[in-house]
């Protein structure tokens, strides 16, 4: 699925199953909640915290998909073409960071 197709698919889902988009502020809060859930898993799986019994069945991929879904909702609501935005962002990073990471002794 392309980014454009994902934006269209999420929009169709919202218009049919979801009834309507939550407002932008609500979706921003939901995005923060979902990012927090990813952070919780990361800190337990790759960091120094341990899982609680209730956390052992978590699915990192599913939580990342939740983040992506809400981000796509916000993009749709605000008229952002995520494909174009990502291409523009990568171009910016490529120019700005052309030598930065190669010259970073911490990355060698």
XYZ file of C-alpha atoms in Angstrom:
108
model
C 0.000 0.000 0.000
C 1.369 3.420 -0.901
C 1.099 6.394 1.409
C -1.545 7.891 -0.899
C -3.514 4.640 -0.816
C -3.227 4.550 2.970
C -4.645 8.065 3.215
C -7.536 7.092 0.948
C -8.171 3.826 2.810
C -8.231 5.548 6.204
C -10.576 8.214 4.835
C -12.961 5.553 3.491
C -12.861 3.740 6.847
C -13.605 6.951 8.738
C -16.485 7.848 6.413
C -18.093 4.410 6.742
C -17.101 2.628 9.941
C -15.837 5.567 11.950
C -18.796 7.822 11.038
C -16.628 10.990 11.080
C -13.204 12.229 12.089
C -12.661 13.287 15.680
C -11.663 16.942 15.694
C -8.008 17.786 15.187
C -7.320 18.511 18.847
C -8.861 15.201 19.942
C -6.849 13.329 17.314
C -3.677 15.083 18.462
C -4.337 13.894 22.018
C -5.056 10.371 20.733
C -1.794 10.478 18.752
C 0.112 11.329 21.913
C -1.583 8.440 23.740
C -0.647 6.021 20.960
C 2.961 7.260 20.851
C 3.068 6.733 24.612
C 1.978 3.127 24.144
C 4.811 2.584 21.647
C 7.250 4.212 24.079
C 6.036 1.942 26.868
C 6.720 -1.180 24.801
C 10.096 0.116 23.620
C 11.234 0.901 27.159
C 10.307 -2.595 28.271
C 11.446 -4.587 25.261
C 14.654 -2.687 24.441
C 15.205 -0.588 27.549
C 15.711 -1.374 31.179
C 12.132 -1.594 32.366
C 10.436 -4.953 32.748
C 7.049 -6.026 31.488
C 4.124 -6.295 33.857
C 1.941 -9.379 33.506
C -0.706 -7.218 31.794
C 1.865 -5.974 29.227
C 3.278 -9.308 28.110
C 0.914 -9.798 25.160
C 1.473 -6.360 23.608
C 2.141 -6.115 19.880
C 4.628 -3.398 18.897
C 3.610 -3.518 15.236
C -0.043 -3.043 16.119
C 0.792 -0.079 18.339
C 2.914 1.484 15.594
C 0.006 0.991 13.196
C -2.237 2.848 15.665
C 0.214 5.781 15.572
C 0.258 5.704 11.773
C -3.542 5.532 11.562
C -4.053 8.613 13.745
C -1.258 10.496 11.964
C -2.967 9.744 8.648
C -6.265 10.969 10.102
C -4.623 14.260 11.054
C -3.030 14.584 7.618
C -6.384 13.976 5.942
C -8.106 16.493 8.185
C -5.537 19.205 7.572
C -5.128 18.660 3.835
C -1.587 17.278 4.028
C -0.394 14.997 1.243
C 1.914 12.800 3.317
C 3.717 11.462 0.260
C 4.654 14.964 -0.894
C 5.473 16.033 2.664
C 7.790 13.029 3.174
C 9.550 13.611 -0.150
C 10.094 17.284 0.723
C 11.313 16.360 4.215
C 13.792 13.780 2.887
C 15.130 16.327 0.405
C 15.623 18.823 3.247
C 17.383 16.215 5.386
C 19.586 15.100 2.487
C 20.832 18.647 1.940
C 21.144 19.585 5.608
C 22.726 16.326 6.739
C 24.812 15.491 3.655
C 28.015 15.213 5.714
C 26.751 15.566 9.259
C 26.270 11.882 10.086
C 29.373 10.729 8.191
C 31.423 13.160 10.271
C 29.866 12.149 13.583
C 32.436 10.138 15.563
C 29.640 8.741 17.729
C 28.319 6.829 14.726
C 31.593 5.124 13.808
